[in-house]
C-alpha cells in the first residue's frame, strides 16, 4: 500500500452533488477506475443547489466535504457544476493538501463543433450566473445561447427521465430555437446527463456534451501524479449516502445500475 501525507492509495474517493445527478459522474468513474472505492454523497435534503445563492451553496458544500473527510477520503470530486462554481475555489484554498476535482460546462469542446450555427448551453441558474461561467463564456461563448433551467433537475430527482411533462418542459425551453441551426448542446448540470435521450429527441444527430468523462480523466491524472491511485489488485466499490434518507439512496442505486 503506497502512502503519502494526503492519505493512502486504498482510501476511498469522496464524490458529491446536490442529489442524484452526480451519479452520472459516478457511473463513469466506476467504469473507468474499477479498482477505486467511491463514497457518493447526495445532499438531497438541501437540493436544489442551482436556485440558491452562492453563499448558501458554499456553506452546504463545506459541510458535505467535512462529512466526507471524516470518512477518510483521499480526494474529493465535486460532481456538480453549481457547487463547483460556488465553492471549488474556496474549498481548494481551505484544503490545499486535498486533491479536489471539479466540473465545468463543456463550452470548450462545444466551440470546436460550432461552425455557422449555435450551441445551446443548459445549466442551472446558479451556474450560469456564476463568475466561472462568465470566464468560460468570455473564452468560448461565440454562438453560445445560455439556457438556465430552473425545475429541470427535479425531474431527475423524481426519477422522471421521460414522459409528457418533461417533454412539455423541454418543448417550451427549445421553442425559440426551432428555426436555428443547433450544432451542439452542452449539458452543464450533472442531472441533465440522465435526460440525454429525451433531449436528443429534439436535436437528431446533434452531439450532446457533458463533462463527465473529462472529469474522471482529470481525477485519474491527479491521483496518478500524487501516487494515490488504488493498486490493480484492489477491489473497487461504491457506498451511497444521502442527507435525505433511504429513498434517495434507492433512486441513486437505480440510476447507478440503469441501462440508459
Ligand atoms: N447537479 C447539479 C449541477 O451539476 C445541480 C442541480 C441543482 O442542485 O440545482 O449543477
PDB file of N, CA and C in Angstrom, residues 141-225:
ATOM      1  N   UNK A 141     -17.595  31.493 -25.745  1.00  0.00           N
ATOM      2  CA  UNK A 141     -19.036  31.775 -25.823  1.00  0.00           C
ATOM      3  C   UNK A 141     -19.558  32.202 -27.189  1.00  0.00           C
ATOM      4  N   UNK A 142     -18.697  32.287 -28.194  1.00  0.00           N
ATOM      5  CA  UNK A 142     -19.185  32.734 -29.502  1.00  0.00           C
ATOM      6  C   UNK A 142     -20.268  31.779 -30.004  1.00  0.00           C
ATOM      7  N   UNK A 143     -21.424  32.307 -30.319  1.00  0.00           N
ATOM      8  CA  UNK A 143     -22.531  31.491 -30.838  1.00  0.00           C
ATOM      9  C   UNK A 143     -23.214  30.636 -29.786  1.00  0.00           C
ATOM     10  N   UNK A 144     -22.892  30.862 -28.521  1.00  0.00           N
ATOM     11  CA  UNK A 144     -23.494  30.053 -27.447  1.00  0.00           C
ATOM     12  C   UNK A 144     -24.712  30.773 -26.849  1.00  0.00           C
ATOM     13  N   UNK A 145     -25.829  30.068 -26.782  1.00  0.00           N
ATOM     14  CA  UNK A 145     -27.010  30.594 -26.103  1.00  0.00           C
ATOM     15  C   UNK A 145     -27.120  29.880 -24.760  1.00  0.00           C
ATOM     16  N   UNK A 146     -27.046  30.626 -23.672  1.00  0.00           N
ATOM     17  CA  UNK A 146     -27.102  30.022 -22.334  1.00  0.00           C
ATOM     18  C   UNK A 146     -28.545  29.911 -21.878  1.00  0.00           C
ATOM     19  N   UNK A 147     -28.940  28.712 -21.481  1.00  0.00           N
ATOM     20  CA  UNK A 147     -30.319  28.478 -21.063  1.00  0.00           C
ATOM     21  C   UNK A 147     -30.387  28.013 -19.612  1.00  0.00           C
ATOM     22  N   UNK A 148     -30.690  28.908 -18.674  1.00  0.00           N
ATOM     23  CA  UNK A 148     -30.887  28.459 -17.294  1.00  0.00           C
ATOM     24  C   UNK A 148     -32.143  27.586 -17.237  1.00  0.00           C
ATOM     25  N   UNK A 149     -32.076  26.488 -16.497  1.00  0.00           N
ATOM     26  CA  UNK A 149     -33.198  25.541 -16.496  1.00  0.00           C
ATOM     27  C   UNK A 149     -33.722  25.271 -15.085  1.00  0.00           C
ATOM     28  N   UNK A 150     -34.303  26.277 -14.426  1.00  0.00           N
ATOM     29  CA  UNK A 150     -34.871  26.006 -13.099  1.00  0.00           C
ATOM     30  C   UNK A 150     -35.963  24.955 -13.215  1.00  0.00           C
ATOM     31  N   UNK A 151     -35.958  24.010 -12.297  1.00  0.00           N
ATOM     32  CA  UNK A 151     -37.022  22.989 -12.311  1.00  0.00           C
ATOM     33  C   UNK A 151     -36.669  21.733 -13.084  1.00  0.00           C
ATOM     34  N   UNK A 152     -35.603  21.779 -13.876  1.00  0.00           N
ATOM     35  CA  UNK A 152     -35.298  20.601 -14.700  1.00  0.00           C
ATOM     36  C   UNK A 152     -34.663  19.477 -13.880  1.00  0.00           C
ATOM     37  N   UNK A 153     -33.797  19.821 -12.938  1.00  0.00           N
ATOM     38  CA  UNK A 153     -33.157  18.759 -12.142  1.00  0.00           C
ATOM     39  C   UNK A 153     -34.183  17.957 -11.341  1.00  0.00           C
ATOM     40  N   UNK A 154     -35.300  18.627 -11.013  1.00  0.00           N
ATOM     41  CA  UNK A 154     -36.322  17.962 -10.200  1.00  0.00           C
ATOM     42  C   UNK A 154     -36.918  16.742 -10.920  1.00  0.00           C
ATOM     43  N   UNK A 155     -36.989  16.786 -12.249  1.00  0.00           N
ATOM     44  CA  UNK A 155     -37.481  15.616 -12.992  1.00  0.00           C
ATOM     45  C   UNK A 155     -36.593  14.395 -12.695  1.00  0.00           C
ATOM     46  N   UNK A 156     -35.284  14.645 -12.697  1.00  0.00           N
ATOM     47  CA  UNK A 156     -34.338  13.538 -12.462  1.00  0.00           C
ATOM     48  C   UNK A 156     -34.440  13.071 -11.010  1.00  0.00           C
ATOM     49  N   UNK A 157     -34.598  14.007 -10.085  1.00  0.00           N
ATOM     50  CA  UNK A 157     -34.756  13.631  -8.676  1.00  0.00           C
ATOM     51  C   UNK A 157     -35.987  12.729  -8.491  1.00  0.00           C
ATOM     52  N   UNK A 158     -37.023  12.997  -9.275  1.00  0.00           N
ATOM     53  CA  UNK A 158     -38.246  12.182  -9.177  1.00  0.00           C
ATOM     54  C   UNK A 158     -38.133  10.883  -9.953  1.00  0.00           C
ATOM     55  N   UNK A 159     -37.040  10.723 -10.677  1.00  0.00           N
ATOM     56  CA  UNK A 159     -36.881   9.506 -11.483  1.00  0.00           C
ATOM     57  C   UNK A 159     -37.648   9.578 -12.795  1.00  0.00           C
ATOM     58  N   UNK A 160     -38.040  10.809 -13.186  1.00  0.00           N
ATOM     59  CA  UNK A 160     -38.835  11.005 -14.401  1.00  0.00           C
ATOM     60  C   UNK A 160     -37.888  11.376 -15.546  1.00  0.00           C
ATOM     61  N   UNK A 161     -37.341  10.377 -16.217  1.00  0.00           N
ATOM     62  CA  UNK A 161     -36.338  10.644 -17.261  1.00  0.00           C
ATOM     63  C   UNK A 161     -36.972  10.803 -18.643  1.00  0.00           C
ATOM     64  N   UNK A 162     -38.268  10.580 -18.713  1.00  0.00           N
ATOM     65  CA  UNK A 162     -39.027  10.795 -19.948  1.00  0.00           C
ATOM     66  C   UNK A 162     -40.487  11.027 -19.538  1.00  0.00           C
ATOM     67  N   UNK A 163     -41.351  11.240 -20.530  1.00  0.00           N
ATOM     68  CA  UNK A 163     -42.777  11.411 -20.207  1.00  0.00           C
ATOM     69  C   UNK A 163     -43.294  12.757 -20.659  1.00  0.00           C
ATOM     70  N   UNK A 164     -44.634  12.903 -20.642  1.00  0.00           N
ATOM     71  CA  UNK A 164     -45.253  14.099 -21.230  1.00  0.00           C
ATOM     72  C   UNK A 164     -44.870  15.414 -20.535  1.00  0.00           C
ATOM     73  N   UNK A 165     -44.730  15.398 -19.201  1.00  0.00           N
ATOM     74  CA  UNK A 165     -44.426  16.669 -18.518  1.00  0.00           C
ATOM     75  C   UNK A 165     -43.018  17.147 -18.843  1.00  0.00           C
ATOM     76  N   UNK A 166     -42.090  16.191 -18.862  1.00  0.00           N
ATOM     77  CA  UNK A 166     -40.713  16.540 -19.233  1.00  0.00           C
ATOM     78  C   UNK A 166     -40.690  17.047 -20.677  1.00  0.00           C
ATOM     79  N   UNK A 167     -41.430  16.364 -21.536  1.00  0.00           N
ATOM     80  CA  UNK A 167     -41.476  16.752 -22.945  1.00  0.00           C
ATOM     81  C   UNK A 167     -41.964  18.198 -23.085  1.00  0.00           C
ATOM     82  N   UNK A 168     -43.004  18.543 -22.336  1.00  0.00           N
ATOM     83  CA  UNK A 168     -43.550  19.909 -22.400  1.00  0.00           C
ATOM     84  C   UNK A 168     -42.524  20.923 -21.892  1.00  0.00           C
ATOM     85  N   UNK A 169     -41.839  20.570 -20.799  1.00  0.00           N
ATOM     86  CA  UNK A 169     -40.800  21.477 -20.274  1.00  0.00           C
ATOM     87  C   UNK A 169     -39.752  21.749 -21.355  1.00  0.00           C
ATOM     88  N   UNK A 170     -39.284  20.684 -21.977  1.00  0.00           N
ATOM     89  CA  UNK A 170     -38.202  20.823 -22.969  1.00  0.00           C
ATOM     90  C   UNK A 170     -38.701  21.534 -24.230  1.00  0.00           C
ATOM     91  N   UNK A 171     -39.941  21.233 -24.607  1.00  0.00           N
ATOM     92  CA  UNK A 171     -40.528  21.875 -25.798  1.00  0.00           C
ATOM     93  C   UNK A 171     -40.558  23.394 -25.612  1.00  0.00           C
ATOM     94  N   UNK A 172     -40.985  23.836 -24.434  1.00  0.00           N
ATOM     95  CA  UNK A 172     -41.025  25.277 -24.154  1.00  0.00           C
ATOM     96  C   UNK A 172     -39.627  25.874 -24.139  1.00  0.00           C
ATOM     97  N   UNK A 173     -38.682  25.107 -23.560  1.00  0.00           N
ATOM     98  CA  UNK A 173     -37.301  25.594 -23.459  1.00  0.00           C
ATOM     99  C   UNK A 173     -36.676  25.792 -24.844  1.00  0.00           C
ATOM    100  N   UNK A 174     -36.951  24.847 -25.737  1.00  0.00           N
ATOM    101  CA  UNK A 174     -36.272  24.856 -27.041  1.00  0.00           C
ATOM    102  C   UNK A 174     -37.065  25.578 -28.141  1.00  0.00           C
ATOM    103  N   UNK A 175     -38.335  25.916 -27.870  1.00  0.00           N
ATOM    104  CA  UNK A 175     -39.195  26.510 -28.911  1.00  0.00           C
ATOM    105  C   UNK A 175     -38.555  27.714 -29.616  1.00  0.00           C
ATOM    106  N   UNK A 176     -37.916  28.634 -28.875  1.00  0.00           N
ATOM    107  CA  UNK A 176     -37.352  29.810 -29.565  1.00  0.00           C
ATOM    108  C   UNK A 176     -36.240  29.460 -30.568  1.00  0.00           C
ATOM    109  N   UNK A 177     -35.719  28.239 -30.530  1.00  0.00           N
ATOM    110  CA  UNK A 177     -34.559  27.890 -31.380  1.00  0.00           C
ATOM    111  C   UNK A 177     -34.929  26.874 -32.459  1.00  0.00           C
ATOM    112  N   UNK A 178     -36.240  26.713 -32.635  1.00  0.00           N
ATOM    113  CA  UNK A 178     -36.751  25.723 -33.590  1.00  0.00           C
ATOM    114  C   UNK A 178     -36.175  25.931 -34.995  1.00  0.00           C
ATOM    115  N   UNK A 179     -36.054  27.207 -35.359  1.00  0.00           N
ATOM    116  CA  UNK A 179     -35.587  27.504 -36.727  1.00  0.00           C
ATOM    117  C   UNK A 179     -34.064  27.673 -36.784  1.00  0.00           C
ATOM    118  N   UNK A 180     -33.393  27.524 -35.636  1.00  0.00           N
ATOM    119  CA  UNK A 180     -31.937  27.755 -35.608  1.00  0.00           C
ATOM    120  C   UNK A 180     -31.190  26.488 -35.974  1.00  0.00           C
ATOM    121  N   UNK A 181     -29.970  26.701 -36.438  1.00  0.00           N
ATOM    122  CA  UNK A 181     -29.111  25.552 -36.721  1.00  0.00           C
ATOM    123  C   UNK A 181     -28.310  25.265 -35.438  1.00  0.00           C
ATOM    124  N   UNK A 182     -28.768  24.269 -34.691  1.00  0.00           N
ATOM    125  CA  UNK A 182     -28.098  23.925 -33.424  1.00  0.00           C
ATOM    126  C   UNK A 182     -27.015  22.889 -33.725  1.00  0.00           C
ATOM    127  N   UNK A 183     -25.772  23.227 -33.394  1.00  0.00           N
ATOM    128  CA  UNK A 183     -24.659  22.333 -33.747  1.00  0.00           C
ATOM    129  C   UNK A 183     -24.118  21.534 -32.560  1.00  0.00           C
ATOM    130  N   UNK A 184     -24.456  21.938 -31.354  1.00  0.00           N
ATOM    131  CA  UNK A 184     -24.082  21.164 -30.159  1.00  0.00           C
ATOM    132  C   UNK A 184     -24.961  21.606 -29.003  1.00  0.00           C
ATOM    133  N   UNK A 185     -25.186  20.693 -28.075  1.00  0.00           N
ATOM    134  CA  UNK A 185     -25.931  21.016 -26.848  1.00  0.00           C
ATOM    135  C   UNK A 185     -25.038  20.659 -25.668  1.00  0.00           C
ATOM    136  N   UNK A 186     -24.822  21.631 -24.794  1.00  0.00           N
ATOM    137  CA  UNK A 186     -23.994  21.407 -23.606  1.00  0.00           C
ATOM    138  C   UNK A 186     -24.911  21.059 -22.434  1.00  0.00           C
ATOM    139  N   UNK A 187     -24.629  19.947 -21.787  1.00  0.00           N
ATOM    140  CA  UNK A 187     -25.380  19.560 -20.595  1.00  0.00           C
ATOM    141  C   UNK A 187     -24.542  19.990 -19.391  1.00  0.00           C
ATOM    142  N   UNK A 188     -24.782  21.215 -18.925  1.00  0.00           N
ATOM    143  CA  UNK A 188     -23.919  21.819 -17.906  1.00  0.00           C
ATOM    144  C   UNK A 188     -24.403  21.600 -16.494  1.00  0.00           C
ATOM    145  N   UNK A 189     -25.092  20.509 -16.271  1.00  0.00           N
ATOM    146  CA  UNK A 189     -25.553  20.134 -14.928  1.00  0.00           C
ATOM    147  C   UNK A 189     -25.560  18.615 -14.922  1.00  0.00           C
ATOM    148  N   UNK A 190     -25.015  18.017 -13.879  1.00  0.00           N
ATOM    149  CA  UNK A 190     -24.836  16.560 -13.905  1.00  0.00           C
ATOM    150  C   UNK A 190     -26.175  15.806 -13.920  1.00  0.00           C
ATOM    151  N   UNK A 191     -27.224  16.461 -13.456  1.00  0.00           N
ATOM    152  CA  UNK A 191     -28.541  15.820 -13.547  1.00  0.00           C
ATOM    153  C   UNK A 191     -28.960  15.618 -15.005  1.00  0.00           C
ATOM    154  N   UNK A 192     -28.617  16.596 -15.867  1.00  0.00           N
ATOM    155  CA  UNK A 192     -29.134  16.581 -17.238  1.00  0.00           C
ATOM    156  C   UNK A 192     -28.560  15.417 -18.062  1.00  0.00           C
ATOM    157  N   UNK A 193     -27.442  14.867 -17.636  1.00  0.00           N
ATOM    158  CA  UNK A 193     -26.874  13.726 -18.362  1.00  0.00           C
ATOM    159  C   UNK A 193     -27.865  12.568 -18.395  1.00  0.00           C
ATOM    160  N   UNK A 194     -28.693  12.478 -17.352  1.00  0.00           N
ATOM    161  CA  UNK A 194     -29.692  11.404 -17.321  1.00  0.00           C
ATOM    162  C   UNK A 194     -30.873  11.690 -18.261  1.00  0.00           C
ATOM    163  N   UNK A 195     -30.917  12.902 -18.809  1.00  0.00           N
ATOM    164  CA  UNK A 195     -32.031  13.261 -19.709  1.00  0.00           C
ATOM    165  C   UNK A 195     -31.589  13.240 -21.168  1.00  0.00           C
ATOM    166  N   UNK A 196     -30.396  12.694 -21.408  1.00  0.00           N
ATOM    167  CA  UNK A 196     -29.815  12.710 -22.758  1.00  0.00           C
ATOM    168  C   UNK A 196     -30.798  12.247 -23.819  1.00  0.00           C
ATOM    169  N   UNK A 197     -31.420  11.126 -23.570  1.00  0.00           N
ATOM    170  CA  UNK A 197     -32.313  10.537 -24.564  1.00  0.00           C
ATOM    171  C   UNK A 197     -33.478  11.493 -24.886  1.00  0.00           C
ATOM    172  N   UNK A 198     -34.080  12.047 -23.835  1.00  0.00           N
ATOM    173  CA  UNK A 198     -35.230  12.948 -24.036  1.00  0.00           C
ATOM    174  C   UNK A 198     -34.809  14.234 -24.734  1.00  0.00           C
ATOM    175  N   UNK A 199     -33.618  14.738 -24.399  1.00  0.00           N
ATOM    176  CA  UNK A 199     -33.142  15.987 -25.023  1.00  0.00           C
ATOM    177  C   UNK A 199     -32.737  15.716 -26.480  1.00  0.00           C
ATOM    178  N   UNK A 200     -32.069  14.573 -26.694  1.00  0.00           N
ATOM    179  CA  UNK A 200     -31.595  14.236 -28.046  1.00  0.00           C
ATOM    180  C   UNK A 200     -32.752  14.140 -29.042  1.00  0.00           C
ATOM    181  N   UNK A 201     -33.942  13.776 -28.558  1.00  0.00           N
ATOM    182  CA  UNK A 201     -35.099  13.640 -29.445  1.00  0.00           C
ATOM    183  C   UNK A 201     -35.423  14.970 -30.140  1.00  0.00           C
ATOM    184  N   UNK A 202     -35.046  16.088 -29.522  1.00  0.00           N
ATOM    185  CA  UNK A 202     -35.301  17.398 -30.135  1.00  0.00           C
ATOM    186  C   UNK A 202     -34.215  17.786 -31.147  1.00  0.00           C
ATOM    187  N   UNK A 203     -33.074  17.113 -31.080  1.00  0.00           N
ATOM    188  CA  UNK A 203     -31.926  17.500 -31.917  1.00  0.00           C
ATOM    189  C   UNK A 203     -31.270  16.270 -32.558  1.00  0.00           C
ATOM    190  N   UNK A 204     -31.974  15.647 -33.505  1.00  0.00           N
ATOM    191  CA  UNK A 204     -31.412  14.420 -34.093  1.00  0.00           C
ATOM    192  C   UNK A 204     -30.035  14.668 -34.704  1.00  0.00           C
ATOM    193  N   UNK A 205     -29.112  13.814 -34.360  1.00  0.00           N
ATOM    194  CA  UNK A 205     -27.775  13.885 -34.947  1.00  0.00           C
ATOM    195  C   UNK A 205     -26.864  14.943 -34.342  1.00  0.00           C
ATOM    196  N   UNK A 206     -27.362  15.715 -33.387  1.00  0.00           N
ATOM    197  CA  UNK A 206     -26.543  16.785 -32.789  1.00  0.00           C
ATOM    198  C   UNK A 206     -25.833  16.244 -31.544  1.00  0.00           C
ATOM    199  N   UNK A 207     -24.522  16.487 -31.408  1.00  0.00           N
ATOM    200  CA  UNK A 207     -23.833  15.988 -30.212  1.00  0.00           C
ATOM    201  C   UNK A 207     -24.284  16.685 -28.926  1.00  0.00           C
ATOM    202  N   UNK A 208     -24.467  15.876 -27.892  1.00  0.00           N
ATOM    203  CA  UNK A 208     -24.805  16.379 -26.551  1.00  0.00           C
ATOM    204  C   UNK A 208     -23.572  16.188 -25.680  1.00  0.00           C
ATOM    205  N   UNK A 209     -23.064  17.251 -25.094  1.00  0.00           N
ATOM    206  CA  UNK A 209     -21.789  17.151 -24.393  1.00  0.00           C
ATOM    207  C   UNK A 209     -21.940  17.378 -22.895  1.00  0.00           C
ATOM    208  N   UNK A 210     -21.460  16.423 -22.112  1.00  0.00           N
ATOM    209  CA  UNK A 210     -21.340  16.695 -20.679  1.00  0.00           C
ATOM    210  C   UNK A 210     -19.864  16.588 -20.305  1.00  0.00           C
ATOM    211  N   UNK A 211     -19.536  16.966 -19.094  1.00  0.00           N
ATOM    212  CA  UNK A 211     -18.122  16.984 -18.719  1.00  0.00           C
ATOM    213  C   UNK A 211     -17.710  15.753 -17.920  1.00  0.00           C
ATOM    214  N   UNK A 212     -18.571  14.719 -17.942  1.00  0.00           N
ATOM    215  CA  UNK A 212     -18.350  13.607 -17.013  1.00  0.00           C
ATOM    216  C   UNK A 212     -17.068  12.820 -17.264  1.00  0.00           C
ATOM    217  N   UNK A 213     -16.855  12.451 -18.515  1.00  0.00           N
ATOM    218  CA  UNK A 213     -15.672  11.644 -18.808  1.00  0.00           C
ATOM    219  C   UNK A 213     -14.392  12.451 -18.564  1.00  0.00           C
ATOM    220  N   UNK A 214     -14.414  13.699 -18.975  1.00  0.00           N
ATOM    221  CA  UNK A 214     -13.252  14.578 -18.778  1.00  0.00           C
ATOM    222  C   UNK A 214     -12.926  14.745 -17.298  1.00  0.00           C
ATOM    223  N   UNK A 215     -13.952  14.820 -16.484  1.00  0.00           N
ATOM    224  CA  UNK A 215     -13.753  14.976 -15.040  1.00  0.00           C
ATOM    225  C   UNK A 215     -13.092  13.722 -14.462  1.00  0.00           C
ATOM    226  N   UNK A 216     -13.522  12.559 -14.914  1.00  0.00           N
ATOM    227  CA  UNK A 216     -12.937  11.312 -14.394  1.00  0.00           C
ATOM    228  C   UNK A 216     -11.493  11.155 -14.895  1.00  0.00           C
ATOM    229  N   UNK A 217     -11.254  11.595 -16.145  1.00  0.00           N
ATOM    230  CA  UNK A 217      -9.864  11.548 -16.643  1.00  0.00           C
ATOM    231  C   UNK A 217      -8.969  12.445 -15.793  1.00  0.00           C
ATOM    232  N   UNK A 218      -9.508  13.604 -15.429  1.00  0.00           N
ATOM    233  CA  UNK A 218      -8.750  14.533 -14.575  1.00  0.00           C
ATOM    234  C   UNK A 218      -8.502  13.916 -13.191  1.00  0.00           C
ATOM    235  N   UNK A 219      -9.514  13.236 -12.654  1.00  0.00           N
ATOM    236  CA  UNK A 219      -9.360  12.542 -11.368  1.00  0.00           C
ATOM    237  C   UNK A 219      -8.227  11.522 -11.469  1.00  0.00           C
ATOM    238  N   UNK A 220      -8.229  10.759 -12.542  1.00  0.00           N
ATOM    239  CA  UNK A 220      -7.192   9.743 -12.752  1.00  0.00           C
ATOM    240  C   UNK A 220      -5.812  10.391 -12.781  1.00  0.00           C
ATOM    241  N   UNK A 221      -5.691  11.476 -13.556  1.00  0.00           N
ATOM    242  CA  UNK A 221      -4.399  12.177 -13.670  1.00  0.00           C
ATOM    243  C   UNK A 221      -3.910  12.676 -12.319  1.00  0.00           C
ATOM    244  N   UNK A 222      -4.817  13.283 -11.540  1.00  0.00           N
ATOM    245  CA  UNK A 222      -4.411  13.845 -10.241  1.00  0.00           C
ATOM    246  C   UNK A 222      -3.973  12.744  -9.279  1.00  0.00           C
ATOM    247  N   UNK A 223      -4.734  11.660  -9.243  1.00  0.00           N
ATOM    248  CA  UNK A 223      -4.384  10.568  -8.320  1.00  0.00           C
ATOM    249  C   UNK A 223      -3.060   9.940  -8.727  1.00  0.00           C
ATOM    250  N   UNK A 224      -2.884   9.767 -10.025  1.00  0.00           N
ATOM    251  CA  UNK A 224      -1.645   9.169 -10.516  1.00  0.00           C
ATOM    252  C   UNK A 224      -0.445  10.043 -10.143  1.00  0.00           C
ATOM    253  N   UNK A 225      -0.572  11.330 -10.367  1.00  0.00           N
ATOM    254  CA  UNK A 225       0.525  12.261 -10.082  1.00  0.00           C
ATOM    255  C   UNK A 225       0.891  12.249  -8.595  1.00  0.00           C
TER     256      UNK A 225
END
